[in-house]
Short mmCIF file of C-alpha atoms in Angstrom, two decimals:
data_model
loop_
_atom_site.label_atom_id
_atom_site.label_comp_id
_atom_site.label_asym_id
_atom_site.label_seq_id
_atom_site.Cartn_x
_atom_site.Cartn_y
_atom_site.Cartn_z
CA UNK A 1478 -123.00 8.21 26.01
CA UNK A 1479 -122.10 9.41 22.61
CA UNK A 1480 -124.99 11.60 21.03
CA UNK A 1481 -127.25 10.30 18.49
CA UNK A 1482 -126.41 12.60 15.70
CA UNK A 1483 -122.37 13.02 16.12
CA UNK A 1484 -122.36 16.09 13.13
CA UNK A 1485 -125.03 18.74 12.91
CA UNK A 1486 -125.64 21.67 10.73
CA UNK A 1487 -127.73 24.65 11.91
CA UNK A 1488 -128.99 26.98 9.19
CA UNK A 1489 -128.43 30.77 10.60
CA UNK A 1490 -126.26 32.52 13.32
CA UNK A 1491 -129.33 34.84 14.53
CA UNK A 1492 -131.17 34.10 17.65
CA UNK A 1493 -132.61 30.77 17.17
CA UNK A 1494 -128.88 29.86 15.46
CA UNK A 1495 -126.87 30.78 18.31
CA UNK A 1496 -128.70 29.35 20.69
CA UNK A 1497 -129.08 26.06 18.93
CA UNK A 1498 -125.16 26.07 18.22
CA UNK A 1499 -124.42 26.56 21.98
CA UNK A 1500 -126.86 23.93 23.07
CA UNK A 1501 -125.40 21.54 20.85
CA UNK A 1502 -122.00 22.12 21.83
CA UNK A 1503 -123.18 21.30 25.22
CA UNK A 1504 -124.33 18.11 24.19
CA UNK A 1505 -121.10 16.98 22.68
CA UNK A 1506 -121.99 17.25 19.04
CA UNK A 1507 -120.07 18.69 16.64
CA UNK A 1508 -121.27 21.49 15.03
CA UNK A 1509 -121.22 23.71 11.58
CA UNK A 1510 -123.21 27.20 11.12
CA UNK A 1511 -124.01 28.70 8.12
CA UNK A 1512 -125.02 32.27 7.75
CA UNK A 1513 -125.74 33.96 4.56
CA UNK A 1514 -124.79 37.40 5.82
CA UNK A 1515 -121.63 38.90 6.76
CA UNK A 1516 -121.86 38.61 10.53
CA UNK A 1517 -123.75 37.27 13.52
CA UNK A 1518 -127.14 38.35 14.50
CA UNK A 1519 -129.29 37.24 11.22
CA UNK A 1520 -132.04 39.68 10.61
CA UNK A 1521 -130.76 41.66 13.88
CA UNK A 1522 -127.62 41.94 12.30
CA UNK A 1523 -128.94 45.11 10.46
CA UNK A 1524 -126.90 43.36 7.22
CA UNK A 1525 -128.93 42.87 3.92
CA UNK A 1526 -128.68 39.36 2.94
CA UNK A 1527 -127.80 40.01 -0.26
CA UNK A 1528 -129.39 36.38 -1.78
CA UNK A 1529 -132.68 37.96 -0.72
CA UNK A 1530 -134.44 41.11 -1.99
CA UNK A 1531 -138.02 40.42 -0.78
CA UNK A 1532 -136.92 38.93 3.36
CA UNK A 1533 -137.51 41.29 6.29
CA UNK A 1534 -135.46 44.16 7.39
CA UNK A 1535 -134.28 46.49 9.73
CA UNK A 1536 -135.50 49.94 9.70
CA UNK A 1537 -133.77 52.68 11.70
CA UNK A 1538 -135.92 53.46 14.29
CA UNK A 1539 -137.19 49.75 15.35
CA UNK A 1540 -137.20 49.27 19.12
CA UNK A 1541 -137.66 45.90 20.59
CA UNK A 1542 -141.70 45.55 21.75
CA UNK A 1543 -140.38 43.62 24.69
CA UNK A 1544 -137.94 44.60 27.81
CA UNK A 1545 -134.82 43.39 27.90
CA UNK A 1546 -135.18 41.03 30.55
CA UNK A 1547 -138.03 39.23 29.09
CA UNK A 1548 -136.15 39.06 25.60
CA UNK A 1549 -132.76 37.58 26.82
CA UNK A 1550 -131.04 34.41 26.81
CA UNK A 1551 -132.13 32.22 29.88
CA UNK A 1552 -128.48 32.08 30.95
CA UNK A 1553 -126.96 35.15 29.66
CA UNK A 1554 -129.07 38.49 30.86
CA UNK A 1555 -128.65 41.58 29.27
CA UNK A 1556 -125.98 44.27 30.60
CA UNK A 1557 -127.89 46.11 33.55
CA UNK A 1558 -126.30 49.53 31.76
CA UNK A 1559 -128.74 48.82 28.72
CA UNK A 1560 -132.17 50.69 28.83
CA UNK A 1561 -135.41 49.01 29.32
CA UNK A 1562 -136.22 48.49 25.48
CA UNK A 1563 -133.75 48.02 23.29
CA UNK A 1564 -132.74 49.61 19.57
CA UNK A 1565 -131.97 47.18 17.16
CA UNK A 1566 -128.47 48.06 16.84
CA UNK A 1567 -127.77 47.53 20.59
CA UNK A 1568 -129.85 44.07 20.70
CA UNK A 1569 -127.27 43.15 17.47
CA UNK A 1570 -124.71 44.17 20.18
CA UNK A 1571 -125.99 41.91 22.24
CA UNK A 1572 -126.03 39.20 20.41
CA UNK A 1573 -122.31 39.31 19.37
CA UNK A 1574 -121.69 39.48 22.90
CA UNK A 1575 -123.57 36.36 23.75
CA UNK A 1576 -121.54 34.61 20.63
CA UNK A 1577 -118.51 36.28 21.79
CA UNK A 1578 -119.08 34.97 25.50
CA UNK A 1579 -119.46 31.27 24.59
CA UNK A 1580 -117.28 31.26 21.83
CA UNK A 1581 -119.45 30.37 18.87
CA UNK A 1582 -117.90 32.25 16.35
CA UNK A 1583 -115.35 29.70 15.47
CA UNK A 1584 -118.74 27.42 14.71
CA UNK A 1585 -119.86 29.72 12.26
CA UNK A 1586 -119.41 29.96 8.40
CA UNK A 1587 -120.48 33.64 7.29
CA UNK A 1588 -121.70 34.64 3.41
CA UNK A 1589 -122.68 30.68 3.10
CA UNK A 1590 -126.04 29.91 1.93
CA UNK A 1591 -127.77 26.97 2.20
CA UNK A 1592 -129.19 26.08 -0.95
CA UNK A 1593 -131.08 22.95 -0.35
CA UNK A 1594 -131.53 20.56 2.39
CA UNK A 1595 -132.07 17.23 0.69
CA UNK A 1596 -132.67 13.17 2.41
CA UNK A 1597 -129.01 11.50 1.66
CA UNK A 1598 -129.24 8.44 -0.20
CA UNK A 1599 -129.10 6.06 2.90
CA UNK A 1600 -131.56 8.53 4.76
CA UNK A 1601 -134.21 5.51 5.24
CA UNK A 1602 -131.65 3.49 7.66
CA UNK A 1603 -129.39 6.60 8.93
CA UNK A 1604 -131.67 9.81 9.35
CA UNK A 1605 -128.69 11.73 7.37
CA UNK A 1606 -129.51 14.78 5.47
CA UNK A 1607 -127.30 16.27 2.52
CA UNK A 1608 -126.61 20.22 2.04
CA UNK A 1609 -126.10 21.88 -1.12
CA UNK A 1610 -124.16 25.23 0.07
CA UNK A 1611 -122.49 28.20 -1.82
CA UNK A 1612 -120.22 30.93 -0.91
CA UNK A 1613 -119.45 34.22 -2.29
CA UNK A 1614 -115.69 34.42 -3.58
CA UNK A 1615 -113.69 37.14 -3.45
CA UNK A 1616 -113.32 38.98 -7.24
CA UNK A 1617 -110.53 38.15 -8.73
CA UNK A 1618 -110.27 41.85 -10.00
CA UNK A 1619 -109.83 43.02 -6.22
CA UNK A 1620 -111.90 45.44 -4.30
CA UNK A 1621 -113.35 47.14 -7.17
CA UNK A 1622 -114.06 44.05 -9.23
CA UNK A 1623 -118.09 43.35 -8.56
CA UNK A 1624 -118.02 40.10 -10.52
CA UNK A 1625 -117.93 37.75 -7.48
CA UNK A 1626 -118.41 33.95 -8.04
CA UNK A 1627 -120.30 31.47 -6.05
CA UNK A 1628 -118.39 28.42 -5.11
CA UNK A 1629 -121.23 25.38 -4.88
CA UNK A 1630 -120.21 22.37 -2.93
CA UNK A 1631 -122.19 19.47 -0.87
CA UNK A 1632 -122.03 18.02 2.85
CA UNK A 1633 -123.61 15.28 4.67
CA UNK A 1634 -124.79 15.54 8.33
CA UNK A 1635 -126.29 13.30 11.10
CA UNK A 1636 -128.85 16.44 11.93
CA UNK A 1637 -130.25 19.71 10.75
CA UNK A 1638 -131.71 22.64 12.63
CA UNK A 1639 -132.89 24.81 10.34
CA UNK A 1640 -132.75 28.58 12.34
CA UNK A 1641 -132.95 30.72 9.73
CA UNK A 1642 -136.60 31.78 9.62
CA UNK A 1643 -139.38 30.71 7.28
CA UNK A 1644 -141.33 34.01 6.84
CA UNK A 1645 -138.95 35.17 3.81
CA UNK A 1646 -141.14 35.98 1.09
CA UNK A 1647 -142.51 39.55 1.34
CA UNK A 1648 -146.67 39.56 0.85
CA UNK A 1649 -148.19 42.35 -0.88
CA UNK A 1650 -151.85 42.06 -1.61
CA UNK A 1651 -153.32 42.77 -5.03
CA UNK A 1652 -156.21 45.77 -5.17
CA UNK A 1653 -158.43 46.67 -8.47
CA UNK A 1654 -156.51 49.60 -10.02
CA UNK A 1655 -153.23 49.37 -7.92
CA UNK A 1656 -150.92 48.23 -10.97
CA UNK A 1657 -153.05 50.01 -13.38
CA UNK A 1658 -154.66 53.12 -12.44
CA UNK A 1659 -152.96 54.27 -9.44
CA UNK A 1660 -149.94 56.80 -11.02
CA UNK A 1661 -148.07 56.44 -7.56
CA UNK A 1662 -145.20 54.52 -6.49
CA UNK A 1663 -145.55 51.18 -4.49
CA UNK A 1664 -143.44 48.98 -2.22
CA UNK A 1665 -143.07 46.67 0.78
CA UNK A 1666 -142.18 47.54 4.31
CA UNK A 1667 -139.07 45.21 3.57
CA UNK A 1668 -137.20 48.08 1.74
CA UNK A 1669 -138.26 50.65 4.02
CA UNK A 1670 -135.19 52.21 5.67
CA UNK A 1671 -136.00 55.41 7.13
CA UNK A 1672 -138.60 58.68 6.10
CA UNK A 1673 -135.90 61.09 4.56
CA UNK A 1674 -136.89 59.92 1.40
CA UNK A 1675 -140.83 60.93 1.77
CA UNK A 1676 -140.24 64.53 2.43
CA UNK A 1677 -143.57 66.14 1.70
CA UNK A 1678 -145.13 63.38 0.07
CA UNK A 1679 -148.55 62.13 1.19
CA UNK A 1680 -148.11 58.36 2.09
CA UNK A 1681 -150.49 55.61 2.43
CA UNK A 1682 -149.08 52.57 4.82
CA UNK A 1683 -151.29 49.25 4.73
CA UNK A 1684 -150.81 46.90 7.51
CA UNK A 1685 -152.28 46.04 11.16
CA UNK A 1686 -149.01 45.05 12.77
CA UNK A 1687 -145.95 46.83 14.63
CA UNK A 1688 -144.21 47.29 11.59
CA UNK A 1689 -147.05 49.44 9.88
CA UNK A 1690 -147.50 51.11 13.05
CA UNK A 1691 -143.75 51.48 13.82
CA UNK A 1692 -143.25 53.03 10.05
CA UNK A 1693 -146.37 54.87 10.14
CA UNK A 1694 -145.19 57.27 13.21
CA UNK A 1695 -141.69 57.28 11.63
CA UNK A 1696 -142.70 58.51 8.28
CA UNK A 1697 -144.84 61.41 10.35
CA UNK A 1698 -141.93 62.92 11.09
CA UNK A 1699 -141.06 63.79 7.45
CA UNK A 1700 -144.07 63.19 5.18
CA UNK A 1701 -146.84 65.68 4.50
CA UNK A 1702 -149.39 63.41 5.11
CA UNK A 1703 -149.90 59.79 6.56
CA UNK A 1704 -152.68 57.13 6.28
CA UNK A 1705 -152.89 54.11 7.90
CA UNK A 1706 -155.38 51.61 7.04
CA UNK A 1707 -155.75 49.00 9.67
CA UNK A 1708 -158.40 47.02 8.02
CA UNK A 1709 -160.67 45.57 10.74
CA UNK A 1710 -158.80 47.47 13.60
CA UNK A 1711 -156.18 46.82 16.20
CA UNK A 1712 -155.41 47.09 19.61
CA UNK A 1713 -152.77 49.07 20.29
CA UNK A 1714 -150.76 48.29 23.94
CA UNK A 1715 -148.15 50.91 25.74
CA UNK A 1716 -144.45 49.46 26.21
CA UNK A 1717 -145.08 50.69 29.78
CA UNK A 1718 -147.13 50.27 32.60
CA UNK A 1719 -148.99 53.38 33.38
CA UNK A 1720 -149.34 52.60 37.05
CA UNK A 1721 -146.21 50.78 38.13
CA UNK A 1722 -143.81 52.77 35.69
CA UNK A 1723 -142.92 49.10 34.54
CA UNK A 1724 -142.42 47.55 31.41
CA UNK A 1725 -146.18 45.97 30.91
CA UNK A 1726 -144.72 42.29 30.20
CA UNK A 1727 -142.78 42.82 33.37
CA UNK A 1728 -146.79 43.12 35.08
CA UNK A 1729 -148.44 40.19 33.91
CA UNK A 1730 -148.23 37.50 35.92
CA UNK A 1731 -147.40 33.91 35.32
CA UNK A 1732 -150.45 32.73 36.47
CA UNK A 1733 -152.61 34.51 34.38
CA UNK A 1734 -151.36 31.18 31.94
CA UNK A 1735 -152.95 28.78 34.19
CA UNK A 1736 -156.73 30.49 34.86
CA UNK A 1737 -157.27 32.08 31.47
CA UNK A 1738 -158.04 30.73 28.20
CA UNK A 1739 -155.77 32.51 25.13
CA UNK A 1740 -159.06 34.52 24.23
CA UNK A 1741 -158.96 35.79 27.92
CA UNK A 1742 -155.59 36.71 27.74
CA UNK A 1743 -156.24 38.59 24.72
CA UNK A 1744 -159.64 40.41 26.25
CA UNK A 1745 -157.60 41.16 29.51
CA UNK A 1746 -154.78 42.99 27.57
CA UNK A 1747 -157.79 44.56 25.15
CA UNK A 1748 -159.23 46.18 28.06
CA UNK A 1749 -156.06 47.20 30.08
CA UNK A 1750 -155.16 48.89 26.51
CA UNK A 1751 -158.37 50.56 26.06
CA UNK A 1752 -157.47 52.30 29.77
CA UNK A 1753 -154.72 53.99 27.78
CA UNK A 1754 -156.65 55.35 24.85
CA UNK A 1755 -159.65 55.04 23.51
CA UNK A 1756 -159.73 52.97 19.97
CA UNK A 1757 -162.95 54.06 19.23
CA UNK A 1758 -162.28 57.97 19.37
CA UNK A 1759 -159.22 57.29 17.51
CA UNK A 1760 -160.73 54.77 14.65
CA UNK A 1761 -158.56 51.64 15.85
CA UNK A 1762 -161.21 49.54 17.14
CA UNK A 1763 -161.31 46.21 16.34
CA UNK A 1764 -164.60 45.00 14.79
CA UNK A 1765 -163.44 41.59 13.14
CA UNK A 1766 -164.57 38.12 14.31
CA UNK A 1767 -161.16 36.77 15.09
CA UNK A 1768 -158.62 37.32 17.91
CA UNK A 1769 -157.49 41.10 18.36
CA UNK A 1770 -154.40 41.72 16.79
CA UNK A 1771 -152.18 43.49 19.44
CA UNK A 1772 -149.71 46.30 18.48
CA UNK A 1773 -147.06 47.66 20.86
CA UNK A 1774 -146.69 51.15 20.01
CA UNK A 1775 -146.33 54.78 22.10
CA UNK A 1776 -146.95 57.23 19.63
CA UNK A 1777 -149.58 56.32 17.57
CA UNK A 1778 -152.21 57.90 19.71
CA UNK A 1779 -150.05 61.34 19.52
CA UNK A 1780 -149.44 61.21 16.01
CA UNK A 1781 -153.37 60.54 15.29
CA UNK A 1782 -154.54 63.41 17.86
CA UNK A 1783 -152.08 65.80 15.77
CA UNK A 1784 -153.45 64.68 12.54
CA UNK A 1785 -150.19 63.66 11.51
CA UNK A 1786 -151.44 60.09 10.36
CA UNK A 1787 -155.12 59.08 9.78
CA UNK A 1788 -156.79 56.32 10.06
CA UNK A 1789 -158.26 54.34 7.27
CA UNK A 1790 -160.41 51.17 7.59
CA UNK A 1791 -159.98 48.33 4.52
CA UNK A 1792 -159.24 49.55 0.92
CA UNK A 1793 -161.69 48.85 -1.99
CA UNK A 1794 -159.82 49.80 -5.17
CA UNK A 1795 -157.13 52.33 -6.30
CA UNK A 1796 -157.84 55.23 -9.24
CA UNK A 1797 -156.03 57.28 -11.03
CA UNK A 1798 -156.35 60.34 -8.35
CA UNK A 1799 -156.03 57.81 -5.45
CA UNK A 1800 -157.72 55.11 -3.12
CA UNK A 1801 -161.22 54.18 -2.47
CA UNK A 1802 -161.91 52.80 0.90
CA UNK A 1803 -164.10 49.88 1.76
CA UNK A 1804 -166.53 52.93 3.56
CA UNK A 1805 -166.80 54.46 -0.02
CA UNK A 1806 -164.40 57.05 1.01
CA UNK A 1807 -162.00 58.60 -1.83
CA UNK A 1808 -158.46 59.63 -0.38
CA UNK A 1809 -156.86 61.95 -3.24
CA UNK A 1810 -153.05 62.94 -3.63
CA UNK A 1811 -151.61 60.00 -2.42
CA UNK A 1812 -147.94 59.49 -3.91
CA UNK A 1813 -146.37 56.37 -2.23
CA UNK A 1814 -148.43 53.47 -1.01
CA UNK A 1815 -146.38 50.79 1.46
CA UNK A 1816 -147.73 47.60 2.13
CA UNK A 1817 -146.32 46.54 5.59
CA UNK A 1818 -148.53 43.47 5.28
CA UNK A 1819 -145.92 40.77 6.60
CA UNK A 1820 -144.01 37.71 4.77
CA UNK A 1821 -145.25 34.09 3.47
CA UNK A 1822 -143.72 31.07 4.79
CA UNK A 1823 -140.78 29.56 2.64
CA UNK A 1824 -139.77 26.02 2.78
CA UNK A 1825 -138.29 25.90 -0.63
CA UNK A 1826 -134.62 24.99 0.69
CA UNK A 1827 -136.04 21.93 2.23
CA UNK A 1828 -136.68 18.51 0.88
CA UNK A 1829 -140.14 18.44 -1.17
CA UNK A 1830 -141.05 14.93 0.26
CA UNK A 1831 -141.58 17.07 3.96
CA UNK A 1832 -144.68 18.14 2.65
CA UNK A 1833 -144.52 21.61 4.15
CA UNK A 1834 -145.38 23.97 1.75
CA UNK A 1835 -149.22 24.00 2.59
CA UNK A 1836 -150.82 26.39 4.67
CA UNK A 1837 -151.46 23.69 7.42
CA UNK A 1838 -148.37 22.85 9.53
CA UNK A 1839 -148.16 19.43 10.76
CA UNK A 1840 -144.99 19.63 13.92
CA UNK A 1841 -144.79 18.20 16.85
CA UNK A 1842 -144.52 21.07 19.78
CA UNK A 1843 -144.04 23.70 16.66
CA UNK A 1844 -140.47 21.86 15.91
CA UNK A 1845 -140.14 18.36 14.63
CA UNK A 1846 -142.43 17.30 11.40
CA UNK A 1847 -144.54 14.53 12.88
CA UNK A 1848 -144.61 12.26 9.98
CA UNK A 1849 -140.68 11.79 9.99
CA UNK A 1850 -139.15 8.10 10.80
CA UNK A 1851 -135.78 9.51 13.07
CA UNK A 1852 -136.48 12.98 13.92
CA UNK A 1853 -133.04 14.41 12.52
CA UNK A 1854 -134.57 17.65 11.49
CA UNK A 1855 -135.91 20.51 13.37
CA UNK A 1856 -137.35 23.92 12.63
CA UNK A 1857 -137.41 26.86 14.75
CA UNK A 1858 -139.54 29.82 14.35
CA UNK A 1859 -142.39 28.26 12.42
CA UNK A 1860 -145.07 30.09 14.61
CA UNK A 1861 -144.93 33.72 16.29
CA UNK A 1862 -145.91 34.21 19.67
CA UNK A 1863 -147.86 37.33 21.86
CA UNK A 1864 -144.93 38.28 23.97
CA UNK A 1865 -141.37 37.84 23.68
CA UNK A 1866 -140.16 35.79 20.96
CA UNK A 1867 -136.62 35.03 21.75
CA UNK A 1868 -137.40 32.92 25.13
CA UNK A 1869 -139.48 30.55 23.04
CA UNK A 1870 -136.96 30.53 19.94
CA UNK A 1871 -134.34 29.44 22.81
CA UNK A 1872 -136.43 26.52 24.09
CA UNK A 1873 -137.39 25.18 20.75
CA UNK A 1874 -133.19 25.18 20.12
CA UNK A 1875 -133.04 23.29 23.82
CA UNK A 1876 -135.71 20.60 22.64
CA UNK A 1877 -134.03 20.38 18.99
CA UNK A 1878 -130.68 19.89 20.94
CA UNK A 1879 -131.52 17.59 23.43
CA UNK A 1880 -133.38 15.28 20.96
CA UNK A 1881 -130.81 14.97 18.30
CA UNK A 1882 -128.49 14.26 21.06
CA UNK A 1883 -130.15 11.41 22.22
CA UNK A 1884 -130.91 12.96 25.83
CA UNK A 1885 -134.43 13.40 25.03
CA UNK A 1886 -136.91 10.96 23.40
CA UNK A 1887 -139.74 12.10 21.50
CA UNK A 1888 -143.16 10.28 22.38
CA UNK A 1889 -144.72 7.83 20.11
CA UNK A 1890 -145.73 8.91 16.49
CA UNK A 1891 -149.58 9.01 17.30
CA UNK A 1892 -149.09 11.33 20.52
CA UNK A 1893 -146.95 13.69 18.50
CA UNK A 1894 -150.05 13.66 15.89
CA UNK A 1895 -152.49 14.59 18.51
CA UNK A 1896 -150.40 17.43 19.58
CA UNK A 1897 -150.11 18.92 16.22
CA UNK A 1898 -154.04 18.73 15.59
CA UNK A 1899 -154.06 20.55 18.90
CA UNK A 1900 -152.11 23.27 18.22
CA UNK A 1901 -153.94 23.26 14.58
CA UNK A 1902 -157.48 23.43 16.38
CA UNK A 1903 -156.16 26.63 17.57
CA UNK A 1904 -154.55 27.93 14.87
CA UNK A 1905 -157.44 27.47 12.82
CA UNK A 1906 -159.43 30.75 12.86
CA UNK A 1907 -163.50 31.66 11.75
CA UNK A 1908 -162.12 32.86 8.36
CA UNK A 1909 -160.68 29.35 7.56
CA UNK A 1910 -157.00 30.01 7.44
CA UNK A 1911 -154.18 28.97 9.61
CA UNK A 1912 -152.52 31.49 11.70
CA UNK A 1913 -149.82 29.97 14.08
CA UNK A 1914 -149.68 32.67 16.66
CA UNK A 1915 -150.20 31.21 20.12
CA UNK A 1916 -149.91 33.01 23.88
CA UNK A 1917 -146.02 33.03 24.20
CA UNK A 1918 -146.61 31.12 27.67
CA UNK A 1919 -148.14 28.30 26.00
CA UNK A 1920 -145.11 27.45 24.00
CA UNK A 1921 -142.62 28.30 26.90
CA UNK A 1922 -144.38 25.76 29.49
CA UNK A 1923 -145.45 22.82 26.92
CA UNK A 1924 -141.52 22.97 25.96
CA UNK A 1925 -140.38 23.64 29.13
CA UNK A 1926 -142.34 20.55 30.22
CA UNK A 1927 -141.47 18.28 27.40
CA UNK A 1928 -137.77 18.49 28.16
CA UNK A 1929 -137.76 18.66 31.70
CA UNK A 1930 -136.65 22.43 32.48
CA UNK A 1931 -140.00 23.63 34.05
CA UNK A 1932 -140.05 24.11 37.82
CA UNK A 1933 -142.88 22.52 40.07
CA UNK A 1934 -144.60 25.09 42.16
CA UNK A 1935 -145.70 22.35 44.67
CA UNK A 1936 -142.04 20.64 44.44
CA UNK A 1937 -140.31 23.97 45.50
CA UNK A 1938 -143.00 25.15 47.85
CA UNK A 1939 -142.69 21.68 49.99
CA UNK A 1940 -138.90 21.60 49.11
CA UNK A 1941 -137.89 24.94 51.56
CA UNK A 1942 -138.22 27.13 48.97
CA UNK A 1943 -141.81 28.95 49.41
CA UNK A 1944 -140.60 32.69 48.36
CA UNK A 1945 -139.11 30.93 45.04
CA UNK A 1946 -142.08 28.92 44.38
CA UNK A 1947 -144.53 32.06 44.68
CA UNK A 1948 -141.56 34.10 43.01
CA UNK A 1949 -142.22 32.13 39.43
CA UNK A 1950 -145.85 31.54 40.04
CA UNK A 1951 -146.82 35.06 40.95
CA UNK A 1952 -144.01 36.72 38.86
CA UNK A 1953 -143.66 37.55 35.45
CA UNK A 1954 -142.59 34.69 33.40
CA UNK A 1955 -138.70 35.37 33.00
CA UNK A 1956 -136.73 33.18 30.70
CA UNK A 1957 -134.37 32.44 33.40
CA UNK A 1958 -137.01 30.18 35.17
CA UNK A 1959 -136.17 27.54 32.64
CA UNK A 1960 -132.70 27.68 33.96
CA UNK A 1961 -133.45 26.56 37.63
CA UNK A 1962 -133.98 22.92 36.88
CA UNK A 1963 -133.21 20.27 34.37
CA UNK A 1964 -130.68 19.62 32.12
CA UNK A 1965 -128.45 23.30 31.48
CA UNK A 1966 -129.69 24.40 34.94
CA UNK A 1967 -127.59 27.73 35.62
CA UNK A 1968 -126.57 28.62 39.23
CA UNK A 1969 -127.33 32.31 38.75
CA UNK A 1970 -130.75 31.80 37.31
CA UNK A 1971 -132.67 32.57 40.39
CA UNK A 1972 -129.85 35.87 41.22
CA UNK A 1973 -131.42 36.97 37.41
CA UNK A 1974 -135.02 36.92 38.56
CA UNK A 1975 -134.51 38.91 41.64
CA UNK A 1976 -132.63 41.49 39.91
CA UNK A 1977 -134.70 41.61 36.68
CA UNK A 1978 -136.80 44.72 37.56
CA UNK A 1979 -134.00 46.67 39.25
CA UNK A 1980 -131.50 46.01 36.29
CA UNK A 1981 -134.52 47.89 34.18
CA UNK A 1982 -134.77 50.95 36.18
CA UNK A 1983 -131.26 51.34 36.72
CA UNK A 1984 -130.49 53.10 33.28
CA UNK A 1985 -132.95 55.31 34.34
CA UNK A 1986 -131.62 56.74 37.37
CA UNK A 1987 -129.60 59.46 36.22
CA UNK A 1988 -131.73 62.41 38.27
CA UNK A 1989 -131.06 61.76 41.94
CA UNK A 1990 -134.35 62.32 43.66
CA UNK A 1991 -135.75 63.17 47.50
CA UNK A 1992 -138.22 59.87 47.98
CA UNK A 1993 -141.19 61.03 49.04
CA UNK A 1994 -143.85 59.26 51.50
CA UNK A 1995 -146.62 58.79 48.90
CA UNK A 1996 -144.14 57.75 46.05
CA UNK A 1997 -144.60 53.82 45.25
CA UNK A 1998 -148.30 53.78 46.09
CA UNK A 1999 -148.98 52.32 42.48
CA UNK A 2000 -146.55 50.13 43.12
CA UNK A 2001 -147.86 49.09 46.63
CA UNK A 2002 -151.43 48.42 45.23
CA UNK A 2003 -150.34 46.28 42.30
CA UNK A 2004 -148.17 44.65 44.99
CA UNK A 2005 -151.32 44.26 47.19
CA UNK A 2006 -153.00 42.41 43.96
CA UNK A 2007 -150.79 39.98 43.45
CA UNK A 2008 -151.06 39.38 47.11
CA UNK A 2009 -154.97 38.59 47.37
CA UNK A 2010 -154.45 36.71 44.04
CA UNK A 2011 -151.71 34.47 45.97
CA UNK A 2012 -154.13 34.13 48.62
CA UNK A 2013 -157.26 33.05 46.68
CA UNK A 2014 -154.82 30.47 45.18
CA UNK A 2015 -153.87 29.55 48.36
CA UNK A 2016 -157.58 29.06 49.47
CA UNK A 2017 -158.54 27.60 46.51
CA UNK A 2018 -155.95 24.69 46.63
CA UNK A 2019 -156.74 23.91 50.25
CA UNK A 2020 -160.27 23.52 48.99
CA UNK A 2021 -159.33 21.45 46.38
CA UNK A 2022 -157.19 19.34 48.17
CA UNK A 2023 -159.95 19.11 51.33
CA UNK A 2024 -162.20 17.90 48.58
CA UNK A 2025 -159.95 14.90 47.05
CA UNK A 2026 -159.32 13.88 50.72
CA UNK A 2027 -163.27 13.67 51.48
CA UNK A 2028 -163.99 11.96 48.35
CA UNK A 2029 -161.74 8.84 49.21
CA UNK A 2030 -162.66 8.82 52.92
#
């Protein structure tokens, strides 16, 4: 069957873009991808987008927060030689391997920027889109000539997948006195590369997310003193589970998603994090009334205890001598302020008639604008997840490609609107603002079920594969799970699941040790806990089935 959309444009060649290109090609569509940077990898390429000075960037110390097995593409595991957690340059190499393995490079136009995505003249009947594109021409004077010119042209496509990211406008708060009284310098984390320019300086970092903590830790190697303003506080989680020695994300069983609400999952993670470090003692304890902000960092506790990083609450105002905090403390002698306060969404590249510039989003499964007639435009990466982002992005890309090809049909408009309203109800917080951050398994499972790639526990259990069924349900939420069944199924998925833990430990085995009888007791205890959870689940299921049977007798 011919695809619904013959020719598709993909904006971006990072994680989302590469997954979208590959899946569209598998669906038989003609794909043209546009990447503004000079190489594939998007943000992870480490190359600055010369058209944007306020977008996200890489700092040299950046390390992935999730393990390689939980972060990889679902049909292309990270090489076994890679460490459990990937430095940003290693993850960039992995993306290049993926593009090379699936021969995606020839479909990507580098150094090409999409200026505008507009409805075509016959969009009402065809659903087509018109793209305005720009590329930087080589300077006429050769290598020493910096007077490059831009070539601008237009092309028309049957479908468009926007995979270039929307959180691209650096966001900095404005405090009284910041620009009038404060004598020091101010910057945003998007300009931070490494700490040497701040040697022997006193630096204030403002933010309560991963980048703020990473930068504070990195700065503490260079600066005379680092202050970190964390507002209402955070929950700091280690990358590694102390009892098993495994990456923490491999220790969380998938069944938790079915038994606990999002709030309960966050509380569980908070309780586990507090076993590692006392947040109250360190000044990090969360005192707000929203969901706990979770930060992944292994070094901040040691830096606080060594006095290299000092924790502050909210800031009140800046003065000619420093900054005053919300609890009235005056911190003097600050030379520089770095705002690691995130990014605002920017939909300016899209047709204004889509009405996406408000704070509230109306997207089906956080991918398709619900009010569109043809659904030939897909948006990837409008939300964030608590957990590995690449598997969520890949599932979104698969849903987009399957819909554009005609393999998958979206439900009726009222169903999509109800789904969007449900997500918005979750996203609306107590302060009246929408924060589109969800538990990763919520996104995984809902999209996987939508496109027919979510394996059924009961079907596997009663089809002669009970071991696989229990491995899926009571093991970690590995991305390979969504390649076991349905379109795009991969024969190596089950083997990849079996090797996930082993391949995380393999790069660490550089010293041969004689095994002791007591070794592995913590892992055995963890496995026993999983076993009892499985027994409880079986007992509950049997009780429920018996009750169902008796009510119909």
